[in-house]
CSV table of C-alpha atoms in Angstrom, one decimal:
chain,number,residue,atom,x,y,z
X,1,MET,CA,26.7,18.5,20.9
X,2,LYS,CA,24.0,17.5,23.3
X,3,ILE,CA,21.7,14.9,23.2
X,4,THR,CA,18.6,14.7,25.5
X,5,THR,CA,15.1,12.7,25.6
X,6,GLU,CA,12.2,15.1,25.6
X,7,SER,CA,8.4,15.2,25.3
X,8,ILE,CA,7.2,17.3,22.5
X,9,THR,CA,3.6,18.6,23.0
X,10,PRO,CA,2.0,20.5,20.2
X,11,LYS,CA,2.6,23.9,21.8
X,12,LEU,CA,6.2,23.0,21.9
X,13,ALA,CA,6.2,21.4,18.4
X,14,ALA,CA,4.3,24.8,17.3
X,15,GLN,CA,7.2,26.8,18.8
X,16,TRP,CA,10.1,25.0,17.3
X,17,LEU,CA,8.6,25.4,14.0
X,18,SER,CA,7.9,28.9,14.3
X,19,GLU,CA,11.3,30.1,16.1
X,20,ASN,CA,13.6,27.4,14.6
X,21,ASN,CA,12.6,26.4,11.2
X,22,ASN,CA,14.4,28.5,8.6
X,23,HIS,CA,15.9,26.4,6.0
X,24,ASN,CA,14.1,23.5,5.7
X,25,ARG,CA,12.6,21.7,2.6
X,26,PRO,CA,9.0,22.2,1.6
X,27,ILE,CA,6.0,20.6,3.5
X,28,ARG,CA,4.6,17.5,2.1
X,29,THR,CA,1.3,17.9,3.4
X,30,GLY,CA,0.2,14.2,2.5
X,31,HIS,CA,3.1,12.8,4.3
X,32,VAL,CA,2.1,15.1,7.7
X,33,ASN,CA,-1.3,13.8,7.3
X,34,ARG,CA,-0.4,10.3,7.5
X,35,LEU,CA,1.9,10.8,10.6
X,36,ALA,CA,-0.5,12.9,12.3
X,37,GLU,CA,-3.4,10.0,11.6
X,38,ASP,CA,-0.9,7.7,13.2
X,39,MET,CA,-0.6,9.7,16.2
X,40,ARG,CA,-4.2,10.1,16.8
X,41,GLU,CA,-4.8,6.7,16.5
X,42,GLY,CA,-2.2,5.3,18.4
X,43,ARG,CA,-0.2,3.7,15.7
X,44,TRP,CA,2.9,5.9,16.0
X,45,ASN,CA,6.1,4.1,17.1
X,46,GLU,CA,8.8,6.5,18.1
X,47,ASP,CA,11.8,4.7,16.2
X,48,GLY,CA,14.6,6.8,17.6
X,49,SER,CA,14.9,8.9,14.8
X,50,PRO,CA,16.0,12.4,16.3
X,51,PHE,CA,15.0,15.9,16.1
X,52,ARG,CA,18.2,17.9,15.1
X,53,PHE,CA,19.3,21.3,15.8
X,54,ASN,CA,22.7,23.0,14.9
X,55,VAL,CA,24.7,25.2,16.7
X,56,ASN,CA,22.6,28.3,16.0
X,57,GLY,CA,19.2,26.4,17.0
X,58,VAL,CA,18.0,26.0,13.4
X,59,LEU,CA,15.9,22.9,13.3
X,60,MET,CA,17.7,20.6,10.7
X,61,ASP,CA,15.4,17.3,10.7
X,62,GLY,CA,12.0,16.8,12.0
X,63,GLN,CA,9.6,19.4,10.6
X,64,HIS,CA,7.1,16.9,9.2
X,65,ARG,CA,6.6,15.2,12.6
X,66,LEU,CA,6.5,18.5,14.2
X,67,HIS,CA,3.8,19.4,11.9
X,68,ALA,CA,2.3,16.4,12.7
X,69,ILE,CA,2.4,16.6,16.3
X,70,VAL,CA,0.6,20.0,15.9
X,71,LYS,CA,-2.1,18.6,13.3
X,72,SER,CA,-2.7,15.5,15.7
X,73,GLY,CA,-3.0,17.5,19.0
X,74,GLU,CA,-0.9,14.5,20.6
X,75,THR,CA,2.1,14.8,22.8
X,76,VAL,CA,4.8,12.5,21.9
X,77,ARG,CA,7.4,11.4,24.6
X,78,ASN,CA,10.6,10.1,24.6
X,79,CYS,CA,11.9,11.8,21.6
X,80,VAL,CA,15.6,12.1,21.0
X,81,VAL,CA,16.7,15.6,20.2
X,82,ILE,CA,20.2,16.6,19.3
X,83,ARG,CA,21.5,19.9,19.5
X,84,GLY,CA,24.8,21.7,18.5
X,85,LEU,CA,25.4,19.9,15.1
X,86,PRO,CA,27.5,21.6,12.8
X,87,GLU,CA,25.8,24.0,10.1
X,88,ASP,CA,27.2,21.9,6.9
X,89,SER,CA,25.6,18.6,8.5
X,90,PHE,CA,22.5,19.5,7.0
X,91,HIS,CA,23.4,18.3,3.9
X,92,THR,CA,24.0,14.7,4.9
X,93,ILE,CA,20.9,14.5,6.6
X,94,ASP,CA,18.1,12.0,4.9
X,95,THR,CA,20.5,10.8,2.3
X,96,GLY,CA,19.9,7.2,2.9
X,97,ALA,CA,17.0,5.5,1.2
X,98,LYS,CA,14.2,5.0,3.3
X,99,ARG,CA,12.9,1.7,4.1
X,100,SER,CA,9.9,0.6,1.9
X,101,LEU,CA,7.1,-1.7,3.1
X,102,SER,CA,8.7,-4.4,1.2
X,103,ASP,CA,11.9,-3.7,3.0
X,104,VAL,CA,10.4,-4.0,6.3
X,105,LEU,CA,8.7,-7.4,5.4
X,106,ASN,CA,12.0,-8.8,3.9
X,107,ILE,CA,13.7,-8.1,7.2
X,108,SER,CA,11.2,-9.6,9.2
X,109,GLY,CA,11.3,-12.9,7.2
X,110,GLU,CA,8.1,-12.8,5.4
X,111,LYS,CA,8.1,-14.7,2.0
X,112,ASN,CA,6.6,-13.2,-1.2
X,113,HIS,CA,7.5,-9.8,0.5
X,114,HIS,CA,7.2,-7.7,-2.8
X,115,THR,CA,3.6,-8.9,-3.9
X,116,VAL,CA,2.5,-9.2,-0.3
X,117,SER,CA,3.4,-5.3,0.3
X,118,GLY,CA,2.0,-4.2,-2.9
X,119,ALA,CA,-1.3,-6.6,-2.4
X,120,LEU,CA,-1.5,-5.0,1.4
X,121,VAL,CA,-1.9,-1.5,-0.4
X,122,LEU,CA,-4.7,-2.5,-2.4
X,123,LEU,CA,-6.5,-4.6,0.8
X,124,CYS,CA,-5.9,-1.6,2.8
X,125,GLU,CA,-7.7,0.4,0.2
X,126,PHE,CA,-10.3,-2.0,-0.4
X,127,LEU,CA,-11.3,-2.3,3.5
X,128,LEU,CA,-11.6,1.6,3.8
X,129,THR,CA,-13.3,2.4,0.5
X,130,ASN,CA,-14.8,-0.9,-1.1
X,131,LYS,CA,-12.3,0.0,-4.1
X,132,LEU,CA,-9.2,-1.8,-5.9
X,133,GLY,CA,-6.5,0.4,-7.4
X,134,ALA,CA,-8.6,3.5,-7.4
X,135,ASN,CA,-7.5,6.4,-5.0
X,136,GLY,CA,-3.8,6.8,-5.2
X,137,ILE,CA,-3.5,7.4,-1.5
X,138,SER,CA,-0.7,6.2,0.2
X,139,TYR,CA,-1.0,4.5,3.6
X,140,SER,CA,1.7,4.6,6.3
X,141,THR,CA,3.8,1.4,7.0
X,142,GLN,CA,2.0,1.0,10.4
X,143,GLN,CA,-1.4,0.9,8.6
X,144,LEU,CA,-0.4,-1.5,6.2
X,145,LEU,CA,1.4,-3.8,9.3
X,146,GLU,CA,-2.1,-3.3,11.1
X,147,THR,CA,-3.7,-4.7,7.9
X,148,LEU,CA,-1.5,-7.7,7.4
X,149,GLU,CA,-1.7,-8.7,11.5
X,150,ALA,CA,-6.0,-8.2,10.6
X,151,CYS,CA,-5.7,-10.2,7.6
X,152,PRO,CA,-2.9,-13.0,7.9
X,153,ALA,CA,-4.3,-15.2,5.1
X,154,ILE,CA,-3.0,-12.8,2.7
X,155,ARG,CA,0.4,-14.6,3.1
X,156,GLU,CA,-1.2,-18.2,1.8
X,157,SER,CA,-3.1,-15.9,-1.3
X,158,ALA,CA,0.5,-14.8,-2.1
X,159,ARG,CA,1.8,-18.4,-1.8
X,160,ILE,CA,-0.9,-19.6,-4.5
X,161,VAL,CA,-0.4,-16.8,-6.6
X,162,SER,CA,3.5,-17.4,-6.8
X,163,ALA,CA,2.8,-21.1,-7.5
X,164,ALA,CA,0.4,-20.5,-10.1
X,165,ARG,CA,2.8,-17.8,-11.8
X,166,GLY,CA,5.4,-20.6,-11.5
X,167,ARG,CA,3.4,-22.9,-13.4
X,168,ALA,CA,2.6,-20.5,-16.2
X,169,LYS,CA,6.4,-20.6,-17.2
X,170,SER,CA,6.2,-23.8,-18.8
X,171,ILE,CA,3.2,-22.8,-20.9
X,172,SER,CA,3.9,-19.1,-22.1
X,173,ILE,CA,6.2,-16.7,-20.2
X,174,SER,CA,4.4,-13.9,-22.0
X,175,HIS,CA,1.2,-14.3,-20.3
X,176,LYS,CA,2.8,-14.9,-16.8
X,177,SER,CA,1.7,-11.4,-15.7
X,178,LEU,CA,-1.7,-10.8,-17.1
X,179,LEU,CA,-2.6,-9.3,-13.9
X,180,PRO,CA,-0.4,-7.4,-11.8
X,181,PRO,CA,0.9,-9.7,-9.1
X,182,SER,CA,-0.6,-7.3,-6.1
X,183,ALA,CA,-3.9,-7.4,-7.8
X,184,SER,CA,-3.9,-11.2,-8.2
X,185,VAL,CA,-3.0,-11.6,-4.6
X,186,ALA,CA,-5.6,-9.3,-3.2
X,187,LEU,CA,-8.3,-10.4,-5.5
X,188,HIS,CA,-7.7,-14.1,-4.4
X,189,TYR,CA,-7.6,-13.1,-1.0
X,190,LEU,CA,-11.0,-11.4,-1.1
X,191,PHE,CA,-12.3,-14.3,-3.5
X,192,ASN,CA,-11.1,-16.8,-1.1
X,193,GLU,CA,-13.4,-15.3,1.5
X,194,LYS,CA,-16.5,-16.2,-0.6
X,195,ASP,CA,-15.2,-19.4,-2.4
X,196,SER,CA,-12.1,-20.9,-1.9
X,197,ALA,CA,-12.3,-23.5,-4.4
X,198,LEU,CA,-13.6,-21.2,-7.5
X,199,ALA,CA,-10.8,-18.5,-5.8
X,200,GLU,CA,-8.2,-21.3,-6.9
X,201,VAL,CA,-9.6,-21.7,-10.2
X,202,PHE,CA,-9.4,-18.0,-10.9
X,203,VAL,CA,-5.8,-17.9,-10.0
X,204,ASP,CA,-4.8,-21.1,-11.9
X,205,GLY,CA,-6.8,-20.4,-15.0
X,206,MET,CA,-5.4,-16.8,-15.1
X,207,ALA,CA,-1.8,-18.5,-15.4
X,208,THR,CA,-2.8,-21.6,-17.4
X,209,GLY,CA,-6.3,-21.0,-19.1
X,210,TYR,CA,-9.5,-21.5,-18.9
X,211,ASN,CA,-12.2,-24.3,-20.4
X,212,ASN,CA,-14.4,-21.7,-22.1
X,213,ALA,CA,-17.3,-24.4,-21.9
X,214,THR,CA,-17.4,-24.3,-17.9
X,215,HIS,CA,-15.7,-21.0,-17.1
X,216,ALA,CA,-16.7,-18.8,-19.7
X,217,ALA,CA,-16.5,-15.5,-17.6
X,218,PHE,CA,-13.2,-16.1,-16.7
X,219,HIS,CA,-12.2,-17.3,-20.0
X,220,MET,CA,-13.5,-13.8,-21.3
X,221,LEU,CA,-11.7,-11.9,-18.7
X,222,ARG,CA,-8.3,-13.6,-19.7
X,223,GLU,CA,-8.8,-13.0,-23.3
X,224,ARG,CA,-9.6,-9.4,-22.4
X,225,LEU,CA,-6.4,-9.3,-20.3
X,226,VAL,CA,-4.1,-11.1,-23.3
X,227,GLY,CA,-5.3,-8.3,-25.6
X,228,ASN,CA,-4.4,-5.5,-23.1
X,229,ARG,CA,-0.8,-7.0,-23.2
X,230,MET,CA,-0.7,-6.4,-27.0
X,231,ASN,CA,-1.9,-3.0,-26.7
X,232,THR,CA,0.3,0.0,-26.2
X,233,ALA,CA,-2.3,2.0,-24.2
X,234,ARG,CA,-2.7,-0.2,-21.1
X,235,LEU,CA,-5.8,-0.8,-18.6
X,236,SER,CA,-5.6,0.7,-15.2
X,237,LYS,CA,-5.1,-1.4,-12.4
X,238,GLU,CA,-8.8,-0.1,-11.0
X,239,TYR,CA,-10.3,-1.2,-14.4
X,240,ILE,CA,-8.6,-4.7,-14.4
X,241,CYS,CA,-9.8,-5.2,-10.9
X,242,ALA,CA,-13.5,-4.2,-11.8
X,243,VAL,CA,-13.7,-6.6,-14.6
X,244,ALA,CA,-12.1,-9.5,-12.8
X,245,ILE,CA,-14.9,-8.9,-10.3
X,246,LYS,CA,-17.4,-8.7,-12.9
X,247,ALA,CA,-16.3,-12.0,-14.1
X,248,TRP,CA,-16.1,-13.5,-10.8
X,249,ASN,CA,-19.6,-12.6,-10.0
X,250,SER,CA,-20.6,-14.1,-12.9
X,251,GLU,CA,-19.0,-17.3,-12.4
X,252,ARG,CA,-20.4,-17.1,-8.8
X,253,THR,CA,-24.1,-16.4,-9.9
X,254,LYS,CA,-24.0,-18.7,-12.8
X,255,LYS,CA,-25.5,-15.4,-14.9
X,256,PRO,CA,-23.4,-15.5,-18.3
X,257,LEU,CA,-21.9,-12.2,-19.7
X,258,ASN,CA,-22.5,-10.9,-23.2
X,259,HIS,CA,-19.7,-8.4,-22.6
X,260,LEU,CA,-17.0,-7.6,-19.8
X,261,ARG,CA,-16.2,-3.9,-19.4
X,262,TRP,CA,-16.6,-1.2,-16.7
X,263,SER,CA,-16.6,2.8,-16.6
X,264,ASP,CA,-15.5,4.8,-13.7
X,265,ALA,CA,-19.0,6.0,-14.4
X,266,GLU,CA,-20.4,3.0,-12.6
X,267,ASP,CA,-20.1,2.1,-8.8
X,268,PHE,CA,-17.0,0.0,-8.3
X,269,PRO,CA,-18.7,-3.7,-8.3
X,270,ALA,CA,-19.1,-5.7,-5.1
X,271,ILE,CA,-17.8,-9.2,-4.7
X,272,ARG,CA,-20.6,-11.7,-4.9
């Protein structure tokens, strides 16, 4: 077995894929696209994961990274390359669980790492598309960590939401998750940028209830979500976020709502 450190150019990556890639799994195009984008944007960090070849020169691990190098047109330096592995070692490669963003945040000591990780996906989506819960696109861990670096107050939003959900336990456990936690955190973060006091009212009332006389739109939203909990056909996260924003806009502008609904034929509402 031989271990080297090499720079892999797009030309070399294409050569390895053409000549040495005979027994690999099908390509996941979305994963390749995410890796290639990270490489182009300078977000790619070589983590020491090797490119592996068996004793016959067949590529056993690294095809997605090689396709991404070709697609990005970027040379990746300081790559670990292992040659001469036994043929039967293919079956033991990549059998461990891949670390999720939540795992990375937990290892880094982030509090509320589950909800922060989910909220970062929504926030990244919003920053790129002005929508929440709509596109189903997966973002790379590096993209999401950069979103956390750019939006550190998401941590405080997670703390506030977590505290409100804790208070809900003494009132009605069944109402503790009317909003998905990730959506609660993302919405609080975005609302807080407009009006911090009203953003806290939104989160607290979602857990404990609103006064219909003073916050009619929020009350209407909460009743809509309570009804959603009782139905077998649940509303989508995109729909929930859209009507939450409509209720927020009503509270902010003091314009009463006659009804609260949203259709995907409409534009996703802007936050006022």
